[in-house]
Amino acid sequence: DTEVTQTPKHLVMGMTNKKSLKCEQHMGHRAMYWYKQKAKKPPELMFVYSYEKLSINESVPSRFSPECPNSSLLNLHLHALQPEDSALYLCASSQDFGSSYNSPLHFGNGTRLTVT
Amino acid sequence: AQKVTQAQTEISVVEKEDVTLDCVYETRDTTYYLFWYKQPPSGELVFLIRRNSFDEQNEISGRYSWNFQKSTSSFNFTITASQVVDSAVYFCALSEVDDKIIFGKGTRLHILP
């Protein structure tokens, strides 16, 4: 069983909808990530939170809005998405970020998002 | 800039055969980390191994083994006596110190019964 839990597993939304993806980890990790993965492509980094503060935003459009309410939770708020935003959205956590240790990422199962 | 190349897009082997997945990387740093991840059809990426640039010892874990060679900038992954459950996409990845992980494009491995 994965130690990073993502909900929902599947989501279908219209272009005018507002929805949120949720991610939770209880490994005591201090860094959390959102990745986007299109079919047959590697994961692409979207956001990194370190100690609940946004450390990296990879020039993601503002229709994606991340939120880190506490060290265990990470949300991704979605609004006015486009069909090309349909993808697998993966949450990950790691022990830390920005240290010389480069701790490995632990991924959730992902949310498969379809925008109609 | 750092870069990871997995030249094999897709590989098919018959069960019980050995298979090697290639990974070549580029970096200007002397300190860096290499990773392998497995992504089965369920979607979750599973961490397999991390190796730092100062540790060139090969590693074996059950049927999995990794060959790290700095001289050729390669970090290859071998599965011995492959099984159908090994069917997945395998990603090699690189991160320089204090930096994000860069993934290769992945190799899709099919193990045929």
PDB file of C-alpha atoms in Angstrom:
ATOM      1  CA  ASP A   1       0.000   0.000   0.000  1.00  0.00           C
ATOM      2  CA  THR A   2       1.200   3.457  -0.873  1.00  0.00           C
ATOM      3  CA  GLU A   3       1.993   5.769   2.018  1.00  0.00           C
ATOM      4  CA  VAL A   4       0.933   8.795   0.010  1.00  0.00           C
ATOM      5  CA  THR A   5      -2.818   8.891  -0.452  1.00  0.00           C
ATOM      6  CA  GLN A   6      -4.492  10.813  -3.227  1.00  0.00           C
ATOM      7  CA  THR A   7      -8.188  11.489  -3.731  1.00  0.00           C
ATOM      8  CA  PRO A   8     -10.119  11.188  -5.893  1.00  0.00           C
ATOM      9  CA  LYS A   9      -8.692   8.444  -8.100  1.00  0.00           C
ATOM     10  CA  HIS A  10     -10.633   9.658 -11.105  1.00  0.00           C
ATOM     11  CA  LEU A  11     -12.166  13.046 -11.838  1.00  0.00           C
ATOM     12  CA  VAL A  12     -14.134  14.290 -14.790  1.00  0.00           C
ATOM     13  CA  MET A  13     -14.826  18.000 -14.874  1.00  0.00           C
ATOM     14  CA  GLY A  14     -16.111  20.590 -17.261  1.00  0.00           C
ATOM     15  CA  MET A  15     -14.139  23.646 -18.231  1.00  0.00           C
ATOM     16  CA  THR A  16     -16.213  25.893 -15.977  1.00  0.00           C
ATOM     17  CA  ASN A  17     -16.036  23.676 -12.897  1.00  0.00           C
ATOM     18  CA  LYS A  18     -13.982  24.189  -9.762  1.00  0.00           C
ATOM     19  CA  LYS A  19     -12.559  21.084  -8.165  1.00  0.00           C
ATOM     20  CA  SER A  20      -9.742  20.104  -5.825  1.00  0.00           C
ATOM     21  CA  LEU A  21      -7.274  17.261  -5.690  1.00  0.00           C
ATOM     22  CA  LYS A  22      -6.129  16.115  -2.277  1.00  0.00           C
ATOM     23  CA  CYS A  23      -2.961  14.442  -1.080  1.00  0.00           C
ATOM     24  CA  GLU A  24      -1.991  13.206   2.356  1.00  0.00           C
ATOM     25  CA  GLN A  25       1.141  11.646   3.796  1.00  0.00           C
ATOM     26  CA  HIS A  26       1.971  10.534   7.324  1.00  0.00           C
ATOM     27  CA  MET A  27       5.637   9.735   6.951  1.00  0.00           C
ATOM     28  CA  GLY A  28       6.780  12.948   8.586  1.00  0.00           C
ATOM     29  CA  HIS A  29       8.128  14.223   5.285  1.00  0.00           C
ATOM     30  CA  ARG A  30       8.736  17.941   5.045  1.00  0.00           C
ATOM     31  CA  ALA A  31       8.558  18.321   1.278  1.00  0.00           C
ATOM     32  CA  MET A  32       5.557  17.704  -0.958  1.00  0.00           C
ATOM     33  CA  TYR A  33       5.201  17.889  -4.709  1.00  0.00           C
ATOM     34  CA  TRP A  34       2.671  18.000  -7.513  1.00  0.00           C
ATOM     35  CA  TYR A  35       3.555  16.387 -10.819  1.00  0.00           C
ATOM     36  CA  LYS A  36       1.589  16.198 -14.051  1.00  0.00           C
ATOM     37  CA  GLN A  37       2.001  13.197 -16.323  1.00  0.00           C
ATOM     38  CA  LYS A  38       0.627  12.883 -19.834  1.00  0.00           C
ATOM     39  CA  ALA A  39       0.316   9.475 -21.477  1.00  0.00           C
ATOM     40  CA  LYS A  40       3.644   7.884 -22.398  1.00  0.00           C
ATOM     41  CA  LYS A  41       5.598  10.808 -20.962  1.00  0.00           C
ATOM     42  CA  PRO A  42       7.661  11.231 -17.795  1.00  0.00           C
ATOM     43  CA  PRO A  43       6.233  13.160 -14.847  1.00  0.00           C
ATOM     44  CA  GLU A  44       6.620  16.925 -15.097  1.00  0.00           C
ATOM     45  CA  LEU A  45       7.154  18.908 -11.932  1.00  0.00           C
ATOM     46  CA  MET A  46       4.528  21.543 -11.194  1.00  0.00           C
ATOM     47  CA  PHE A  47       5.052  22.669  -7.584  1.00  0.00           C
ATOM     48  CA  VAL A  48       7.269  21.955  -4.602  1.00  0.00           C
ATOM     49  CA  TYR A  49       6.410  22.787  -1.009  1.00  0.00           C
ATOM     50  CA  SER A  50       9.108  22.667   1.606  1.00  0.00           C
ATOM     51  CA  TYR A  51       8.137  23.108   5.261  1.00  0.00           C
ATOM     52  CA  GLU A  52       4.671  24.199   4.088  1.00  0.00           C
ATOM     53  CA  LYS A  53       6.066  27.028   1.977  1.00  0.00           C
ATOM     54  CA  LEU A  54       5.990  27.111  -1.799  1.00  0.00           C
ATOM     55  CA  SER A  55       9.563  26.608  -2.984  1.00  0.00           C
ATOM     56  CA  ILE A  56       9.121  25.967  -6.688  1.00  0.00           C
ATOM     57  CA  ASN A  57       6.431  26.906  -9.182  1.00  0.00           C
ATOM     58  CA  GLU A  58       7.418  25.635 -12.596  1.00  0.00           C
ATOM     59  CA  SER A  59       5.573  28.442 -14.423  1.00  0.00           C
ATOM     60  CA  VAL A  60       2.285  26.646 -13.999  1.00  0.00           C
ATOM     61  CA  PRO A  61      -0.830  28.510 -15.268  1.00  0.00           C
ATOM     62  CA  SER A  62      -2.854  30.197 -12.556  1.00  0.00           C
ATOM     63  CA  ARG A  63      -5.827  27.908 -13.202  1.00  0.00           C
ATOM     64  CA  PHE A  64      -3.844  25.469 -11.020  1.00  0.00           C
ATOM     65  CA  SER A  65      -3.592  26.715  -7.451  1.00  0.00           C
ATOM     66  CA  PRO A  66      -1.682  24.688  -4.842  1.00  0.00           C
ATOM     67  CA  GLU A  67      -2.254  24.832  -1.124  1.00  0.00           C
ATOM     68  CA  CYS A  68      -0.407  23.228   1.771  1.00  0.00           C
ATOM     69  CA  PRO A  69      -2.615  23.518   4.891  1.00  0.00           C
ATOM     70  CA  ASN A  70      -0.134  21.585   7.045  1.00  0.00           C
ATOM     71  CA  SER A  71       2.883  19.348   6.724  1.00  0.00           C
ATOM     72  CA  SER A  72       0.766  16.281   5.952  1.00  0.00           C
ATOM     73  CA  LEU A  73      -1.672  17.724   3.444  1.00  0.00           C
ATOM     74  CA  LEU A  74      -1.347  19.106  -0.044  1.00  0.00           C
ATOM     75  CA  ASN A  75      -4.198  20.301  -2.237  1.00  0.00           C
ATOM     76  CA  LEU A  76      -4.401  21.329  -5.857  1.00  0.00           C
ATOM     77  CA  HIS A  77      -7.323  23.614  -6.682  1.00  0.00           C
ATOM     78  CA  LEU A  78      -8.507  23.511 -10.262  1.00  0.00           C
ATOM     79  CA  HIS A  79     -10.525  26.192 -12.019  1.00  0.00           C
ATOM     80  CA  ALA A  80     -11.347  26.886 -15.666  1.00  0.00           C
ATOM     81  CA  LEU A  81      -9.207  24.042 -16.952  1.00  0.00           C
ATOM     82  CA  GLN A  82      -8.743  23.212 -20.605  1.00  0.00           C
ATOM     83  CA  PRO A  83      -9.090  19.786 -22.262  1.00  0.00           C
ATOM     84  CA  GLU A  84      -5.305  19.686 -22.707  1.00  0.00           C
ATOM     85  CA  ASP A  85      -4.992  19.683 -18.911  1.00  0.00           C
ATOM     86  CA  SER A  86      -6.334  16.130 -18.897  1.00  0.00           C
ATOM     87  CA  ALA A  87      -3.581  13.994 -17.388  1.00  0.00           C
ATOM     88  CA  LEU A  88      -2.527  11.917 -14.421  1.00  0.00           C
ATOM     89  CA  TYR A  89      -1.733  14.200 -11.473  1.00  0.00           C
ATOM     90  CA  LEU A  90       0.731  12.712  -9.055  1.00  0.00           C
ATOM     91  CA  CYS A  91       1.480  13.839  -5.559  1.00  0.00           C
ATOM     92  CA  ALA A  92       4.800  12.961  -3.962  1.00  0.00           C
ATOM     93  CA  SER A  93       6.610  13.585  -0.722  1.00  0.00           C
ATOM     94  CA  SER A  94      10.201  13.368   0.407  1.00  0.00           C
ATOM     95  CA  GLN A  95      12.040  13.664   3.665  1.00  0.00           C
ATOM     96  CA  ASP A  96      13.294  17.072   2.686  1.00  0.00           C
ATOM     97  CA  PHE A  97      14.078  19.290  -0.290  1.00  0.00           C
ATOM     98  CA  GLY A  98      17.030  21.519  -0.996  1.00  0.00           C
ATOM     99  CA  SER A  99      19.535  19.675   1.143  1.00  0.00           C
ATOM    100  CA  SER A 100      22.558  17.688   0.135  1.00  0.00           C
ATOM    101  CA  TYR A 101      20.741  14.465   0.880  1.00  0.00           C
ATOM    102  CA  ASN A 102      18.412  14.512  -2.144  1.00  0.00           C
ATOM    103  CA  SER A 103      15.964  12.158  -0.521  1.00  0.00           C
ATOM    104  CA  PRO A 104      13.895   9.990  -2.846  1.00  0.00           C
ATOM    105  CA  LEU A 105      10.332  10.804  -3.778  1.00  0.00           C
ATOM    106  CA  HIS A 106       7.430   8.684  -2.576  1.00  0.00           C
ATOM    107  CA  PHE A 107       4.482   8.908  -4.924  1.00  0.00           C
ATOM    108  CA  GLY A 108       0.766   8.432  -4.532  1.00  0.00           C
ATOM    109  CA  ASN A 109      -1.373   6.503  -7.022  1.00  0.00           C
ATOM    110  CA  GLY A 110      -2.406   9.675  -8.760  1.00  0.00           C
ATOM    111  CA  THR A 111      -5.662  11.272  -9.849  1.00  0.00           C
ATOM    112  CA  ARG A 112      -6.637  10.663 -13.441  1.00  0.00           C
ATOM    113  CA  LEU A 113      -8.232  13.922 -14.551  1.00  0.00           C
ATOM    114  CA  THR A 114     -10.371  14.346 -17.637  1.00  0.00           C
ATOM    115  CA  VAL A 115     -11.477  17.825 -18.663  1.00  0.00           C
ATOM    116  CA  THR A 116     -14.453  17.895 -21.019  1.00  0.00           C
TER     117      THR A 116
ATOM    118  CA  ALA B   1      22.240  21.408 -17.770  1.00  0.00           C
ATOM    119  CA  GLN B   2      21.431  17.997 -16.451  1.00  0.00           C
ATOM    120  CA  LYS B   3      19.925  15.394 -18.772  1.00  0.00           C
ATOM    121  CA  VAL B   4      18.852  11.751 -18.650  1.00  0.00           C
ATOM    122  CA  THR B   5      18.606   9.574 -21.758  1.00  0.00           C
ATOM    123  CA  GLN B   6      16.818   6.266 -21.888  1.00  0.00           C
ATOM    124  CA  ALA B   7      17.335   5.213 -25.477  1.00  0.00           C
ATOM    125  CA  GLN B   8      15.114   2.132 -25.269  1.00  0.00           C
ATOM    126  CA  THR B   9      11.526   3.291 -25.669  1.00  0.00           C
ATOM    127  CA  GLU B  10       9.980  -0.160 -25.435  1.00  0.00           C
ATOM    128  CA  ILE B  11      11.338  -3.656 -24.775  1.00  0.00           C
ATOM    129  CA  SER B  12       9.603  -7.019 -24.922  1.00  0.00           C
ATOM    130  CA  VAL B  13      11.104 -10.198 -23.529  1.00  0.00           C
ATOM    131  CA  VAL B  14       9.768 -13.616 -22.721  1.00  0.00           C
ATOM    132  CA  GLU B  15       9.327 -14.473 -19.065  1.00  0.00           C
ATOM    133  CA  LYS B  16      12.453 -15.803 -17.325  1.00  0.00           C
ATOM    134  CA  GLU B  17      14.788 -13.964 -19.693  1.00  0.00           C
ATOM    135  CA  ASP B  18      17.198 -11.390 -18.316  1.00  0.00           C
ATOM    136  CA  VAL B  19      16.747  -7.807 -19.483  1.00  0.00           C
ATOM    137  CA  THR B  20      18.862  -4.672 -19.093  1.00  0.00           C
ATOM    138  CA  LEU B  21      17.464  -1.160 -19.191  1.00  0.00           C
ATOM    139  CA  ASP B  22      19.971   1.493 -20.194  1.00  0.00           C
ATOM    140  CA  CYS B  23      20.356   4.945 -18.688  1.00  0.00           C
ATOM    141  CA  VAL B  24      22.895   7.575 -19.692  1.00  0.00           C
ATOM    142  CA  TYR B  25      23.100  10.899 -17.909  1.00  0.00           C
ATOM    143  CA  GLU B  26      24.777  14.271 -18.297  1.00  0.00           C
ATOM    144  CA  THR B  27      25.726  16.619 -15.515  1.00  0.00           C
ATOM    145  CA  ARG B  28      28.460  19.150 -14.810  1.00  0.00           C
ATOM    146  CA  ASP B  29      28.333  18.581 -11.069  1.00  0.00           C
ATOM    147  CA  THR B  30      30.682  16.221  -9.297  1.00  0.00           C
ATOM    148  CA  THR B  31      28.045  15.463  -6.675  1.00  0.00           C
ATOM    149  CA  TYR B  32      24.740  14.133  -7.921  1.00  0.00           C
ATOM    150  CA  TYR B  33      22.193  11.417  -7.300  1.00  0.00           C
ATOM    151  CA  LEU B  34      20.750   8.804  -9.614  1.00  0.00           C
ATOM    152  CA  PHE B  35      17.438   7.034  -9.172  1.00  0.00           C
ATOM    153  CA  TRP B  36      15.317   4.348 -10.745  1.00  0.00           C
ATOM    154  CA  TYR B  37      11.525   4.311 -10.451  1.00  0.00           C
ATOM    155  CA  LYS B  38       8.992   1.719 -11.609  1.00  0.00           C
ATOM    156  CA  GLN B  39       5.525   2.729 -12.802  1.00  0.00           C
ATOM    157  CA  PRO B  40       3.146  -0.243 -13.131  1.00  0.00           C
ATOM    158  CA  PRO B  41      -0.186   0.138 -14.938  1.00  0.00           C
ATOM    159  CA  SER B  42      -1.802   1.251 -11.669  1.00  0.00           C
ATOM    160  CA  GLY B  43       0.012   4.579 -12.071  1.00  0.00           C
ATOM    161  CA  GLU B  44       2.005   4.928  -8.872  1.00  0.00           C
ATOM    162  CA  LEU B  45       5.728   5.511  -9.270  1.00  0.00           C
ATOM    163  CA  VAL B  46       7.650   3.169  -7.009  1.00  0.00           C
ATOM    164  CA  PHE B  47      11.113   4.145  -5.835  1.00  0.00           C
ATOM    165  CA  LEU B  48      13.651   1.376  -6.509  1.00  0.00           C
ATOM    166  CA  ILE B  49      17.101   2.767  -5.801  1.00  0.00           C
ATOM    167  CA  ARG B  50      19.127   5.917  -5.147  1.00  0.00           C
ATOM    168  CA  ARG B  51      22.851   6.076  -5.771  1.00  0.00           C
ATOM    169  CA  ASN B  52      25.167   9.024  -5.119  1.00  0.00           C
ATOM    170  CA  SER B  53      27.995   9.917  -7.449  1.00  0.00           C
ATOM    171  CA  PHE B  54      30.694   8.836  -5.014  1.00  0.00           C
ATOM    172  CA  ASP B  55      29.424   5.311  -4.640  1.00  0.00           C
ATOM    173  CA  GLU B  56      30.232   3.257  -7.719  1.00  0.00           C
ATOM    174  CA  GLN B  57      29.588  -0.095  -6.124  1.00  0.00           C
ATOM    175  CA  ASN B  58      27.125  -2.185  -8.033  1.00  0.00           C
ATOM    176  CA  GLU B  59      24.039  -3.165  -6.109  1.00  0.00           C
ATOM    177  CA  ILE B  60      21.914  -6.274  -6.138  1.00  0.00           C
ATOM    178  CA  SER B  61      18.471  -6.603  -4.605  1.00  0.00           C
ATOM    179  CA  GLY B  62      16.884  -9.949  -5.322  1.00  0.00           C
ATOM    180  CA  ARG B  63      16.392 -10.216  -9.071  1.00  0.00           C
ATOM    181  CA  TYR B  64      17.295  -6.540  -9.568  1.00  0.00           C
ATOM    182  CA  SER B  65      20.816  -5.247 -10.050  1.00  0.00           C
ATOM    183  CA  TRP B  66      22.291  -1.898 -10.961  1.00  0.00           C
ATOM    184  CA  ASN B  67      25.562  -1.119 -12.716  1.00  0.00           C
ATOM    185  CA  PHE B  68      26.855   2.417 -12.149  1.00  0.00           C
ATOM    186  CA  GLN B  69      29.806   3.475 -14.300  1.00  0.00           C
ATOM    187  CA  LYS B  70      30.955   7.079 -14.020  1.00  0.00           C
ATOM    188  CA  SER B  71      33.430   6.610 -16.865  1.00  0.00           C
ATOM    189  CA  THR B  72      30.570   6.134 -19.307  1.00  0.00           C
ATOM    190  CA  SER B  73      27.982   8.183 -17.349  1.00  0.00           C
ATOM    191  CA  SER B  74      25.679   5.203 -17.225  1.00  0.00           C
ATOM    192  CA  PHE B  75      23.442   3.696 -14.574  1.00  0.00           C
ATOM    193  CA  ASN B  76      21.967   0.549 -16.071  1.00  0.00           C
ATOM    194  CA  PHE B  77      19.325  -1.672 -14.501  1.00  0.00           C
ATOM    195  CA  THR B  78      19.129  -5.438 -15.003  1.00  0.00           C
ATOM    196  CA  ILE B  79      16.249  -7.704 -14.126  1.00  0.00           C
ATOM    197  CA  THR B  80      17.254 -11.346 -13.889  1.00  0.00           C
ATOM    198  CA  ALA B  81      14.737 -14.112 -14.594  1.00  0.00           C
ATOM    199  CA  SER B  82      12.044 -11.617 -15.489  1.00  0.00           C
ATOM    200  CA  GLN B  83       8.438 -12.148 -14.417  1.00  0.00           C
ATOM    201  CA  VAL B  84       5.159 -10.861 -15.812  1.00  0.00           C
ATOM    202  CA  VAL B  85       4.795  -8.623 -12.731  1.00  0.00           C
ATOM    203  CA  ASP B  86       7.907  -6.769 -13.854  1.00  0.00           C
ATOM    204  CA  SER B  87       5.923  -5.322 -16.767  1.00  0.00           C
ATOM    205  CA  ALA B  88       5.910  -1.576 -16.218  1.00  0.00           C
ATOM    206  CA  VAL B  89       7.463   1.677 -17.322  1.00  0.00           C
ATOM    207  CA  TYR B  90      10.852   2.247 -15.737  1.00  0.00           C
ATOM    208  CA  PHE B  91      12.237   5.747 -15.265  1.00  0.00           C
ATOM    209  CA  CYS B  92      15.831   6.657 -14.617  1.00  0.00           C
ATOM    210  CA  ALA B  93      16.275  10.025 -12.916  1.00  0.00           C
ATOM    211  CA  LEU B  94      19.035  12.416 -11.883  1.00  0.00           C
ATOM    212  CA  SER B  95      19.255  15.206  -9.379  1.00  0.00           C
ATOM    213  CA  GLU B  96      22.120  17.537  -8.651  1.00  0.00           C
ATOM    214  CA  VAL B  97      22.654  18.683  -5.076  1.00  0.00           C
ATOM    215  CA  ASP B  98      19.863  20.950  -3.805  1.00  0.00           C
ATOM    216  CA  ASP B  99      17.963  20.551  -7.051  1.00  0.00           C
ATOM    217  CA  LYS B 100      14.878  18.878  -8.393  1.00  0.00           C
ATOM    218  CA  ILE B 101      14.796  15.415  -9.929  1.00  0.00           C
ATOM    219  CA  ILE B 102      14.960  15.194 -13.714  1.00  0.00           C
ATOM    220  CA  PHE B 103      13.338  12.096 -15.222  1.00  0.00           C
ATOM    221  CA  GLY B 104      14.289  10.289 -18.398  1.00  0.00           C
ATOM    222  CA  LYS B 105      11.543   9.523 -20.895  1.00  0.00           C
ATOM    223  CA  GLY B 106      11.128   6.011 -19.551  1.00  0.00           C
ATOM    224  CA  THR B 107      11.387   2.506 -20.956  1.00  0.00           C
ATOM    225  CA  ARG B 108       8.195   0.481 -21.305  1.00  0.00           C
ATOM    226  CA  LEU B 109       8.974  -3.133 -20.459  1.00  0.00           C
ATOM    227  CA  HIS B 110       6.686  -5.970 -21.543  1.00  0.00           C
ATOM    228  CA  ILE B 111       7.292  -9.395 -20.048  1.00  0.00           C
ATOM    229  CA  LEU B 112       5.488 -11.975 -22.165  1.00  0.00           C
ATOM    230  CA  PRO B 113       4.233 -15.167 -20.515  1.00  0.00           C
TER     231      PRO B 113
END
